PDB file of C-alpha atoms and ligand atoms in Angstrom:
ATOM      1  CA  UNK O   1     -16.838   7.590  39.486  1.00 34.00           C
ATOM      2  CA  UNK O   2     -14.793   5.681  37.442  1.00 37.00           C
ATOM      3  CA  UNK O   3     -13.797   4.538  33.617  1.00 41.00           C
ATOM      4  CA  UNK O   4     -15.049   1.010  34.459  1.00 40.00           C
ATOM      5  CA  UNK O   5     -18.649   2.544  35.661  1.00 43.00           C
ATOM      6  CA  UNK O   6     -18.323   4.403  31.990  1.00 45.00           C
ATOM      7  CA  UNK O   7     -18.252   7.467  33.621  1.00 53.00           C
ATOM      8  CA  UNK O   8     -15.467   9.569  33.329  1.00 49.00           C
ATOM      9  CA  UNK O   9     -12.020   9.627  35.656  1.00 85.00           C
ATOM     10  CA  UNK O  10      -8.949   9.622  36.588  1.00 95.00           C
ATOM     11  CA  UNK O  11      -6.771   6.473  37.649  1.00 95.00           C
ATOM     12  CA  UNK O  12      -3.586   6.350  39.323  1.00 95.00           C
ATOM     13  CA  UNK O  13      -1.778   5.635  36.217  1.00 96.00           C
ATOM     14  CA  UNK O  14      -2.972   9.002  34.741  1.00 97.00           C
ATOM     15  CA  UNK O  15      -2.153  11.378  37.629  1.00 97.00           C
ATOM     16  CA  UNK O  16       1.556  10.222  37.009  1.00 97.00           C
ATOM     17  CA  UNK O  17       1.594  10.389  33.435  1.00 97.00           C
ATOM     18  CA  UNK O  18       0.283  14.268  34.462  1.00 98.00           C
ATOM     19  CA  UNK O  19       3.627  14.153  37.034  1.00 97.00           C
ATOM     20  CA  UNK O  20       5.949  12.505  35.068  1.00 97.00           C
ATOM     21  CA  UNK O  21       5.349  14.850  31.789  1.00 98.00           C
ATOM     22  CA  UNK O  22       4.336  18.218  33.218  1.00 98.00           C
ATOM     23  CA  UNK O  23       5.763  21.340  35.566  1.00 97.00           C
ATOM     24  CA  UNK O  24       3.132  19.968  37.936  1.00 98.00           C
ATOM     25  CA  UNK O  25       4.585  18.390  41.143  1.00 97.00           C
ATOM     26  CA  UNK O  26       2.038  17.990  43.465  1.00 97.00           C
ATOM     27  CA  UNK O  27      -1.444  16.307  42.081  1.00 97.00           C
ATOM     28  CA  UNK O  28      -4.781  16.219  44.348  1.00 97.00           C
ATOM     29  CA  UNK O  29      -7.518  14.303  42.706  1.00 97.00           C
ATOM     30  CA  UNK O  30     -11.335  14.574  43.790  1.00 97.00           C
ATOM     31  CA  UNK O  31     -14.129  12.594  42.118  1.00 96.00           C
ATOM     32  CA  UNK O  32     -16.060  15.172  43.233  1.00 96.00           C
ATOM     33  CA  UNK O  33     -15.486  18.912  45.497  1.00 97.00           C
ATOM     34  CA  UNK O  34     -17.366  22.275  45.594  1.00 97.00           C
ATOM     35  CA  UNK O  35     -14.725  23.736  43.970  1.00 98.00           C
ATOM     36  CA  UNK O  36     -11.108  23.389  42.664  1.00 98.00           C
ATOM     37  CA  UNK O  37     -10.405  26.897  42.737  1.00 98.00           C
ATOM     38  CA  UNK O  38     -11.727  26.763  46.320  1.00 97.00           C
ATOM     39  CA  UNK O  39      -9.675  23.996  47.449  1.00 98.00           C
ATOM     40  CA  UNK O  40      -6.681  25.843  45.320  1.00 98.00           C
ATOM     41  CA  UNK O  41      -6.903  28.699  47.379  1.00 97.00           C
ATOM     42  CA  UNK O  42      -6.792  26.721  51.084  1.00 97.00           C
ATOM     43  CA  UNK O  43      -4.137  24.434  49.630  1.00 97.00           C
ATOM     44  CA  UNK O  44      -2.171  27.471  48.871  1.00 96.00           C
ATOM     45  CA  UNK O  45      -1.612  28.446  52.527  1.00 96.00           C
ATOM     46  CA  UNK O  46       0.148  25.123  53.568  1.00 94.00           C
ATOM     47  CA  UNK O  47       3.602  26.455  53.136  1.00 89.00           C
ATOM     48  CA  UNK O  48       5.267  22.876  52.191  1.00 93.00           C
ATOM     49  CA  UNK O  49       3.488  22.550  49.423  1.00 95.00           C
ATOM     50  CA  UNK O  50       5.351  21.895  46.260  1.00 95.00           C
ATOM     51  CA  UNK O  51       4.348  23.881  43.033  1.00 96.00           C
ATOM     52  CA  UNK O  52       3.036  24.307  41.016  1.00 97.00           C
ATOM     53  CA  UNK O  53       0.546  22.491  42.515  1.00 98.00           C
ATOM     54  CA  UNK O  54      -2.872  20.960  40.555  1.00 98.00           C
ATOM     55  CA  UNK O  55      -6.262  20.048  41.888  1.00 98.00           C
ATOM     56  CA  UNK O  56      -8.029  18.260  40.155  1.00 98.00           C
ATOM     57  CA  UNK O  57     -11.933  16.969  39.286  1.00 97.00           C
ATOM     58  CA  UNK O  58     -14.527  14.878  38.054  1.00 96.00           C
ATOM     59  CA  UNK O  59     -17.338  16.972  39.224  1.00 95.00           C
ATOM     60  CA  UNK O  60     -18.198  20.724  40.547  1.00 97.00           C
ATOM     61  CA  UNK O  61     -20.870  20.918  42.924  1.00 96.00           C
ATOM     62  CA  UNK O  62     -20.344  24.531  43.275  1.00 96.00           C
ATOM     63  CA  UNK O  63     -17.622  25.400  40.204  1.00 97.00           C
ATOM     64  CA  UNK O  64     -17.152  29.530  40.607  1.00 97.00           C
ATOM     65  CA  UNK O  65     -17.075  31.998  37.464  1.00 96.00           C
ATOM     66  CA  UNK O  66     -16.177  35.750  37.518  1.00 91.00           C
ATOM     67  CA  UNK O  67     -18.101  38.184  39.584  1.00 87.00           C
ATOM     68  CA  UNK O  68     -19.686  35.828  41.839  1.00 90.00           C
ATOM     69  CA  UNK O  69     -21.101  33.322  38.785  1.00 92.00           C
ATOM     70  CA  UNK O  70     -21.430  29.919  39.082  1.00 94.00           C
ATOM     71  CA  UNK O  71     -19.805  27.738  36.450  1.00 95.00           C
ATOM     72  CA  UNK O  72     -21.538  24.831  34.832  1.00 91.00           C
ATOM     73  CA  UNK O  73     -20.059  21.397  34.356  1.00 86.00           C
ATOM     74  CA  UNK O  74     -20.678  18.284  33.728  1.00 91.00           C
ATOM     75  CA  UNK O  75     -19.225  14.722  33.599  1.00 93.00           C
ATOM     76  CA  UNK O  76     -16.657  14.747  30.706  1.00 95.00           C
ATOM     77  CA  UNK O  77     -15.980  18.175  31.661  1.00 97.00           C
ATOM     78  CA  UNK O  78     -12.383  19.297  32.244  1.00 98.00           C
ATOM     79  CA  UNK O  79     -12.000  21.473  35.499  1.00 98.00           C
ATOM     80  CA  UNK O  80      -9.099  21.840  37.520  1.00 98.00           C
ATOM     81  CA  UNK O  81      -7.089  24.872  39.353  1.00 98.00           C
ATOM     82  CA  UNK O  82      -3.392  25.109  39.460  1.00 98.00           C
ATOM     83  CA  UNK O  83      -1.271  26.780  42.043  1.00 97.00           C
ATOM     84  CA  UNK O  84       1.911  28.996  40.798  1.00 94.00           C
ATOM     85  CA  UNK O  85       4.660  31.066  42.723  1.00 91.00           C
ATOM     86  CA  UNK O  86       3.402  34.425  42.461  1.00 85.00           C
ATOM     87  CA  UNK O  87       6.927  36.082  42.337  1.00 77.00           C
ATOM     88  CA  UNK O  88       7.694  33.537  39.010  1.00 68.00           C
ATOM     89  CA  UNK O  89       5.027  35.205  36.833  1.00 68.00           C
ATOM     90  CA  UNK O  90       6.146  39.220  36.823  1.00 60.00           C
ATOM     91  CA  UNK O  91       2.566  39.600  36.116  1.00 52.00           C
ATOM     92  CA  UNK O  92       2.180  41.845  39.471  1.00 55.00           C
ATOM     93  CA  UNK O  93       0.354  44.412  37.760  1.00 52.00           C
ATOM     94  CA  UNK O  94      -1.551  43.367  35.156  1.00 58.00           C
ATOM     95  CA  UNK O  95      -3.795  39.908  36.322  1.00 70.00           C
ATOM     96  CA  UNK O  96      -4.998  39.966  32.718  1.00 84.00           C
ATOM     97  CA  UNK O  97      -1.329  38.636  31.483  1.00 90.00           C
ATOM     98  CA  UNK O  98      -2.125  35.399  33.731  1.00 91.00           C
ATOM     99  CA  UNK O  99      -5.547  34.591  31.917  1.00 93.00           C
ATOM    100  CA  UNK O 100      -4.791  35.556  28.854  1.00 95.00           C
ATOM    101  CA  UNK O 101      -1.504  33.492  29.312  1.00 94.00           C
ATOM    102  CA  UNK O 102      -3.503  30.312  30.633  1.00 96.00           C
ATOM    103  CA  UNK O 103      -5.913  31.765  27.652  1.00 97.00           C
ATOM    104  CA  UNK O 104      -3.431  30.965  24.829  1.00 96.00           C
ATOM    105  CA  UNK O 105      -2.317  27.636  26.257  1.00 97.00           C
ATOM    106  CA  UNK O 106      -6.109  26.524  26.142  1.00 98.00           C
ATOM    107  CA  UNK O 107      -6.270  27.474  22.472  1.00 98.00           C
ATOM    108  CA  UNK O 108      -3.052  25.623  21.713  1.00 97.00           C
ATOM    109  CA  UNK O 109      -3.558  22.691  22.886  1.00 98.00           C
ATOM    110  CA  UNK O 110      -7.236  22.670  21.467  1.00 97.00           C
ATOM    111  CA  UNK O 111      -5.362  23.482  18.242  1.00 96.00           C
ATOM    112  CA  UNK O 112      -3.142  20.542  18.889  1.00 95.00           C
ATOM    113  CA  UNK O 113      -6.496  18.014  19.131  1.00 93.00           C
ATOM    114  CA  UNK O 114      -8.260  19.774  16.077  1.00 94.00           C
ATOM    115  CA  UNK O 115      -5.941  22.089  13.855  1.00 95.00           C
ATOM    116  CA  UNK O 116      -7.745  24.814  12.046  1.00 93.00           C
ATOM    117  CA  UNK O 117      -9.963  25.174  14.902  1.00 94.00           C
ATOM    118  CA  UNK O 118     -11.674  28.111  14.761  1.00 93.00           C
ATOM    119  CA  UNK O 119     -10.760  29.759  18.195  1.00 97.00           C
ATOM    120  CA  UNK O 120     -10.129  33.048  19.973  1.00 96.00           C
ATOM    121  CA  UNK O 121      -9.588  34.840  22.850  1.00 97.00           C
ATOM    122  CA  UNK O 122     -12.279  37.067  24.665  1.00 96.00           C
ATOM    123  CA  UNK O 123     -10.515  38.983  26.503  1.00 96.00           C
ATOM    124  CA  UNK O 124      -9.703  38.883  29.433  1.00 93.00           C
ATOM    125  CA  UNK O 125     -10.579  35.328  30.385  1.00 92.00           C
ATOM    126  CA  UNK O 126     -12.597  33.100  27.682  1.00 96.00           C
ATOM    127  CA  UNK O 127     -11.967  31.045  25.211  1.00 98.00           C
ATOM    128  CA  UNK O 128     -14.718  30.784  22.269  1.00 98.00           C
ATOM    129  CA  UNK O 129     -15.321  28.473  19.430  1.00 97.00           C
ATOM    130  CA  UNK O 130     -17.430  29.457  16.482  1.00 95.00           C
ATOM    131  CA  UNK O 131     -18.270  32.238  18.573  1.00 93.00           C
ATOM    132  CA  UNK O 132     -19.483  30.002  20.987  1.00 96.00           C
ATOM    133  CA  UNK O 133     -17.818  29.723  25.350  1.00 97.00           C
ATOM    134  CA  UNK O 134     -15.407  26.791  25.341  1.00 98.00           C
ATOM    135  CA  UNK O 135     -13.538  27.469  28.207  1.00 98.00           C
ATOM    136  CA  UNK O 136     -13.727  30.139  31.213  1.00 97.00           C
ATOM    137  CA  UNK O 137     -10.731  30.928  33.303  1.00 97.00           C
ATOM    138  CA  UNK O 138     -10.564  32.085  36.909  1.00 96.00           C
ATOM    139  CA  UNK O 139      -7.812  33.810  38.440  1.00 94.00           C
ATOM    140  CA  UNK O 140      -7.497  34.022  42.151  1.00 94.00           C
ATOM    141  CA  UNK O 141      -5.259  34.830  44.953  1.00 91.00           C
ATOM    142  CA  UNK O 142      -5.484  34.216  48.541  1.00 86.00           C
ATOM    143  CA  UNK O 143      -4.966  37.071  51.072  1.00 89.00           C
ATOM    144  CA  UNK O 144      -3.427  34.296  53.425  1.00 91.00           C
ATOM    145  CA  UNK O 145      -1.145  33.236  50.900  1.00 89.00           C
ATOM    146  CA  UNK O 146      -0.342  36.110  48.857  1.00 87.00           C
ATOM    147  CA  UNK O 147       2.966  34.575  47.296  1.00 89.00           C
ATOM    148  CA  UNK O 148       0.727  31.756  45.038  1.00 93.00           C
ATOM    149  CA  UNK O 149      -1.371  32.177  42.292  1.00 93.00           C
ATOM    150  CA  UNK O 150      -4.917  30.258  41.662  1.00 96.00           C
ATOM    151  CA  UNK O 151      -5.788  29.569  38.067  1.00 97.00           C
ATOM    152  CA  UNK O 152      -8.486  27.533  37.472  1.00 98.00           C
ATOM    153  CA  UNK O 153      -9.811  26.329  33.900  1.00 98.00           C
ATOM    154  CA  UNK O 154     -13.175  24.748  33.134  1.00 98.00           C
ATOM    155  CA  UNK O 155     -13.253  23.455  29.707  1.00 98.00           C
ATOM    156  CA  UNK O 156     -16.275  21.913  27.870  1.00 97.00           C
ATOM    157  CA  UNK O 157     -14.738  18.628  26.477  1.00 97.00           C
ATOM    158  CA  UNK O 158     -17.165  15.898  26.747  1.00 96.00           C
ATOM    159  CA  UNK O 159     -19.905  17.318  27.896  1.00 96.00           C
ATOM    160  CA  UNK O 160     -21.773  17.945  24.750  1.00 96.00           C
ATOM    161  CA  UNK O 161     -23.441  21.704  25.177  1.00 95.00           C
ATOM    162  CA  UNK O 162     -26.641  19.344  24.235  1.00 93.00           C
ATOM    163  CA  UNK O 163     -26.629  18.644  28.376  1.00 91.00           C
ATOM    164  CA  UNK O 164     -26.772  21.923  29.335  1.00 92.00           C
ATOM    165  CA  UNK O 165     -28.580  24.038  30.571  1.00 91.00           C
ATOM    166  CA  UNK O 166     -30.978  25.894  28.618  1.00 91.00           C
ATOM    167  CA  UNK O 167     -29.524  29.539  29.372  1.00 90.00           C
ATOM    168  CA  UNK O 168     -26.072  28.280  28.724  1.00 91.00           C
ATOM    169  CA  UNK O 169     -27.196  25.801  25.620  1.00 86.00           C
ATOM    170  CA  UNK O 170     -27.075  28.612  22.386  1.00 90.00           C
ATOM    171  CA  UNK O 171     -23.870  30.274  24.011  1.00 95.00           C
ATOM    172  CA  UNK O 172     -21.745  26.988  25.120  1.00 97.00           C
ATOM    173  CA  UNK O 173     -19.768  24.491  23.060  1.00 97.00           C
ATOM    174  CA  UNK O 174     -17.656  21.410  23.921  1.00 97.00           C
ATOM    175  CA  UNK O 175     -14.530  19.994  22.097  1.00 97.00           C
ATOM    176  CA  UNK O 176     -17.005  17.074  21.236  1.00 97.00           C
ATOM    177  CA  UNK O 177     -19.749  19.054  19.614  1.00 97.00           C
ATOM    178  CA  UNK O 178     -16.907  19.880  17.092  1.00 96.00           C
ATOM    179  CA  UNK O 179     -14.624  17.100  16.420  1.00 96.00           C
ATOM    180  CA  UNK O 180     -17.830  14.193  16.986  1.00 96.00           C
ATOM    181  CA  UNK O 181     -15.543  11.879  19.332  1.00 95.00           C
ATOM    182  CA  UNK O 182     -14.636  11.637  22.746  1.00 96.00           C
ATOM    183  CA  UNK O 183     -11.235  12.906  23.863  1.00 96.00           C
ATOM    184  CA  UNK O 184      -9.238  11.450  26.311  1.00 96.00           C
ATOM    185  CA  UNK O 185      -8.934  14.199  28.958  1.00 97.00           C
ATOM    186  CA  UNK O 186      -5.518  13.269  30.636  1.00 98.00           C
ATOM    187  CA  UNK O 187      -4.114  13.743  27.501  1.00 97.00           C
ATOM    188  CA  UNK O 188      -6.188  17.657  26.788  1.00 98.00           C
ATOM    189  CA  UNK O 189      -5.040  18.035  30.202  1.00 98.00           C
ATOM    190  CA  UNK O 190      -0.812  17.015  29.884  1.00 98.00           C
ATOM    191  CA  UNK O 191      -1.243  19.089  26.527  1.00 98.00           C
ATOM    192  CA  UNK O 192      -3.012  22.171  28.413  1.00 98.00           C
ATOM    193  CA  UNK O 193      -0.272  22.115  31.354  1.00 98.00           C
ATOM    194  CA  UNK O 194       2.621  21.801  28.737  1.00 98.00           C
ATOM    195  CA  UNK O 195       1.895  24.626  27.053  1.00 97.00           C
ATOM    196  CA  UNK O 196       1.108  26.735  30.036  1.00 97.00           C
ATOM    197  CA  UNK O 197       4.563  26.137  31.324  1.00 96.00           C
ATOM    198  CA  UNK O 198       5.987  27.360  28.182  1.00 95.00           C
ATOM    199  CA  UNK O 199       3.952  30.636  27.716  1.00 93.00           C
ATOM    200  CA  UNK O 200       4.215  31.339  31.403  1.00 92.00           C
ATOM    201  CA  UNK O 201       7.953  31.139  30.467  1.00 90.00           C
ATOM    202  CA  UNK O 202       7.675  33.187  27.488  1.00 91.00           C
ATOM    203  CA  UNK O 203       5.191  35.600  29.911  1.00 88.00           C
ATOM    204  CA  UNK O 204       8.534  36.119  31.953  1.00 84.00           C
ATOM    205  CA  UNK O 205      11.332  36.298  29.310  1.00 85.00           C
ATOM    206  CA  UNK O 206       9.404  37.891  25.942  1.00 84.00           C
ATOM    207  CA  UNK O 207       6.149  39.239  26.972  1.00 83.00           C
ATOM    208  CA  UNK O 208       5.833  40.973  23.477  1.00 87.00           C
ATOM    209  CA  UNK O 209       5.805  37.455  21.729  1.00 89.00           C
ATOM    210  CA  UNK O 210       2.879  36.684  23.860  1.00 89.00           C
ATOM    211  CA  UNK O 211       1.306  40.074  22.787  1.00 90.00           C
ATOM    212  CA  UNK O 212       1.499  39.538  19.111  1.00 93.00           C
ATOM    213  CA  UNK O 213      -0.614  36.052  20.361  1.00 94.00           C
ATOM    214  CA  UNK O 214      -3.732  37.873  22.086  1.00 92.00           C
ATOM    215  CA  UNK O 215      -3.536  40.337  19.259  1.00 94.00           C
ATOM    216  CA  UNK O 216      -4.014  37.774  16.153  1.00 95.00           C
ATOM    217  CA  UNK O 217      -6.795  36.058  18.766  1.00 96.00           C
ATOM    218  CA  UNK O 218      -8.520  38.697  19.983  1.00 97.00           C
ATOM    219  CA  UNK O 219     -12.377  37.735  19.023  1.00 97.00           C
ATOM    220  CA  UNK O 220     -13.217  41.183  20.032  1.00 97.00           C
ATOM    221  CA  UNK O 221     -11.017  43.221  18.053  1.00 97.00           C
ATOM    222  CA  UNK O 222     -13.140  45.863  15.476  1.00 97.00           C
ATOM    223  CA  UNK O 223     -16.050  45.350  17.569  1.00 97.00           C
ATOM    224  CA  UNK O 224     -18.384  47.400  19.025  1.00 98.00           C
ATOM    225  CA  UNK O 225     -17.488  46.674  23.220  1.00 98.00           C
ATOM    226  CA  UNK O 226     -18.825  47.832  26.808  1.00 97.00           C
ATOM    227  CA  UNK O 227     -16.674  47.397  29.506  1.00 97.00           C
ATOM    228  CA  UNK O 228     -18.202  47.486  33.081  1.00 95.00           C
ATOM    229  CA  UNK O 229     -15.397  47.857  35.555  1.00 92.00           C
ATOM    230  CA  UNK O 230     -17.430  48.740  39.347  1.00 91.00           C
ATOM    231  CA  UNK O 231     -18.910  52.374  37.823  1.00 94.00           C
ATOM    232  CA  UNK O 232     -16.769  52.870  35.187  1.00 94.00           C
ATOM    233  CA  UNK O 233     -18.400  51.745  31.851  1.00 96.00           C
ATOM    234  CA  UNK O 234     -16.073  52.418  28.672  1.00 97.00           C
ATOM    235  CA  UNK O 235     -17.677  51.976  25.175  1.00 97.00           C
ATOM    236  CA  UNK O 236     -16.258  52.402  21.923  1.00 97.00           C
ATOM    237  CA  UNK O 237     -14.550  49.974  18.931  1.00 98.00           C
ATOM    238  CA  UNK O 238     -12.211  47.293  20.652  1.00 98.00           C
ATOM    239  CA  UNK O 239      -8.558  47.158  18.879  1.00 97.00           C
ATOM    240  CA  UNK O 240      -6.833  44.469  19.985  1.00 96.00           C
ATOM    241  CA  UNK O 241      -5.143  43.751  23.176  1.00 95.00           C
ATOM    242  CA  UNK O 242      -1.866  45.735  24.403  1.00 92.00           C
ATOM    243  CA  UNK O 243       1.410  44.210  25.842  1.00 90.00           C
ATOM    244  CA  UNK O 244       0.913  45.065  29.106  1.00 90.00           C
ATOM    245  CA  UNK O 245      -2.585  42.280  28.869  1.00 92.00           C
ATOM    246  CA  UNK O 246      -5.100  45.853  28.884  1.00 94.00           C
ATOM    247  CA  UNK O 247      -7.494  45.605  25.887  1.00 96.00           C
ATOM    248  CA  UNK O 248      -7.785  48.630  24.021  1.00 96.00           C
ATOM    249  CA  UNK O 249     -10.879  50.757  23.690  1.00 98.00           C
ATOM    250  CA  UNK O 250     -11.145  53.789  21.078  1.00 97.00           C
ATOM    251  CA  UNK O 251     -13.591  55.705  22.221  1.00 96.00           C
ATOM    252  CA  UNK O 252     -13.178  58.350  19.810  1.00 94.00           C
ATOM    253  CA  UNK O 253     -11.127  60.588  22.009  1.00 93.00           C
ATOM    254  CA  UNK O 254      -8.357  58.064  21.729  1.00 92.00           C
ATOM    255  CA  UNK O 255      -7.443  54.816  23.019  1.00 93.00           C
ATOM    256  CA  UNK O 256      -8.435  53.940  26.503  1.00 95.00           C
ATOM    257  CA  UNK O 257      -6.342  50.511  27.915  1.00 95.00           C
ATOM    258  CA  UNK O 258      -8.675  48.594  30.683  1.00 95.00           C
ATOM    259  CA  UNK O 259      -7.286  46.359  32.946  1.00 91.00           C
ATOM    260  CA  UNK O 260     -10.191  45.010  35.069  1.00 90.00           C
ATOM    261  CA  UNK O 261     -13.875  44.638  33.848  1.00 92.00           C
ATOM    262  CA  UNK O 262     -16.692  42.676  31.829  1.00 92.00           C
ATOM    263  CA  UNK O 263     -16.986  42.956  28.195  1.00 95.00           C
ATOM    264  CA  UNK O 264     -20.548  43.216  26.402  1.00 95.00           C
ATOM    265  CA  UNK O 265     -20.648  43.075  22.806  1.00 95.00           C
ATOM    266  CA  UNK O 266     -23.000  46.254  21.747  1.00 93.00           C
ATOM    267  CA  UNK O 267     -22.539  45.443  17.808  1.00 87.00           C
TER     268      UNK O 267
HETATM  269  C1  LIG W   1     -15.641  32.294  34.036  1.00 77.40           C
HETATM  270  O1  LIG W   1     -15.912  32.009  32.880  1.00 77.40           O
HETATM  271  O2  LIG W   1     -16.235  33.191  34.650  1.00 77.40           O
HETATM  272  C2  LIG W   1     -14.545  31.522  34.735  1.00 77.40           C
HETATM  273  C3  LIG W   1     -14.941  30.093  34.968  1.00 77.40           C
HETATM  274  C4  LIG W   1     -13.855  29.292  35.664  1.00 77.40           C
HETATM  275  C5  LIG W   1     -14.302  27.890  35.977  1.00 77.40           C
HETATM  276  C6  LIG W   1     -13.197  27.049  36.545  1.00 77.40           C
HETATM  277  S1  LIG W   1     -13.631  25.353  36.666  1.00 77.40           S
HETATM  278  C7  LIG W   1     -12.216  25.024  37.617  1.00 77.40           C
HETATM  279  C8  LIG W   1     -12.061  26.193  38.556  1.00 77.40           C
HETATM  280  N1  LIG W   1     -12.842  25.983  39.765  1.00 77.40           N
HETATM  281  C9  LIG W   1     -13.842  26.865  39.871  1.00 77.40           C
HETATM  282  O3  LIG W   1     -14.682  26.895  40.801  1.00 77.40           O
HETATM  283  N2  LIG W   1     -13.804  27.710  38.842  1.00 77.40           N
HETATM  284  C10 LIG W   1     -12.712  27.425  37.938  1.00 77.40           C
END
């Protein structure tokens, strides 16, 4: 695919500009793969690698979600996986931190193309619009390669939620279906990778700066919440999201933090 067969891509001249003004150092384009995050993950074990590392494509044949889901996207979509250095993101403990990290730089730089966008965070990995899924975000690590990081981002830009499919099309929405014009997806992309540099920074050096964030973006905060992790199942009114990435669940016998699960809304 390619801009001069109007479909969408990426031409030498843009993987540079994504070089020459991001952390990213090493760039591997595909007009089409299974998976970014999949490639992401082998990538990770070549040891002379430099990082962070990006993979990038047009097209998912076989994009992955959380807990086994497939992810839907189209051409015009944004989807792409970067590797990171494990040991540069303290996050050891907490994998939330990472998505909710990669989380916030989504909704600033969609903030950046449309300010006053009305955007949160649903914990511990989503990013909704008018209550709607913009963007998923799937964080992996490879046993083999245990030192790097794999986040991956799918984000509906140009792929009007009009194309989906009908499952997805009442719970999906696309940058386009809000501001009415194409966007030029180096550019969401540079924007996305800038700001993910800085609040993986900010991760490291003032973690509670980044907590104040997922607090004032929490979609889910006052709600009524479910959240499956294996057996466990903890339900009561969500309030807010702590520093250590945990959202907070009062279940009436106080506040229980989870770190791992899926979040229903029962309200
Ligand atoms: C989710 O919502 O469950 C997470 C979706 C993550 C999708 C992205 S698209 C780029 C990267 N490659 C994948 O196969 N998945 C992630």
């Amino acid at each position: 695919m390619s801009r001069e067969s109007g479909m969408p891509g990426y031409r030498e001249a843009d993987l540079e500009r994504i070089r020459q003004r991001t952390f990213v150092r090493a760039v591997e384009y595909h007009r089409e793969i299974e998976s970014t995050n999949t490639r992401a993950l082998r990538l990770a074990e070549e040891g002379s690698l430099s990082l962070p590392a990006l993979v990038l494509a047009d097209l998912q044949t076989a994009g992955r979600g959380r807990g086994g889901h497939g992810w839907w996207s189209a051409p015009g979509a944004l989807t792409f996986s970067v590797i990171l250095p494990r040991d540069a993101l303290a996050a050891d403990r907490c994998w939330p931190q990472v998505s909710l990290t990669a989380g916030l730089a989504v909704c600033d730089a969609l903030q950046q193309v449309r300010p006053g966008l009305e955007i949160g965070l649903k914990w511990p990995n989503d990013v909704y619009v008018r209550s709607r899924k913009i963007c998923g975000i799937l964080v992996e690590l490879s046993s083999r390669a245990p030192a790097r990081l794999v986040v991956g981002v799918g984000l509906n830009v140009n792929n009007s939620a009009a194309q989906a499919p009908p499952a997805l099309s009442d719970s999906a929405i696309a940058l386009i279906d809000v501001t009415g014009y194409a966007c030029d997806l180096t550019t969401v992309l540079i924007s996305i990778l800038q700001q993910l540099a800085g609040q993986l920074s900010t991760l490291t050096s003032a973690r509670a700066t980044l907590a104040h964030r997922w607090q004032e973006l929490c979609m889910l905060t006052g709600r009524t919440v479910q959240v499956t992790a294996g057996a466990r199942t903890t339900t009561g009114t969500c309030r807010g999201i702590d520093e250590s990435g945990a959202l907070l669940v009062d279940t009436g016998w106080g506040h229980e933090p989870c770190t791992s699960g899926t979040v229903t809304v029962r309200d």
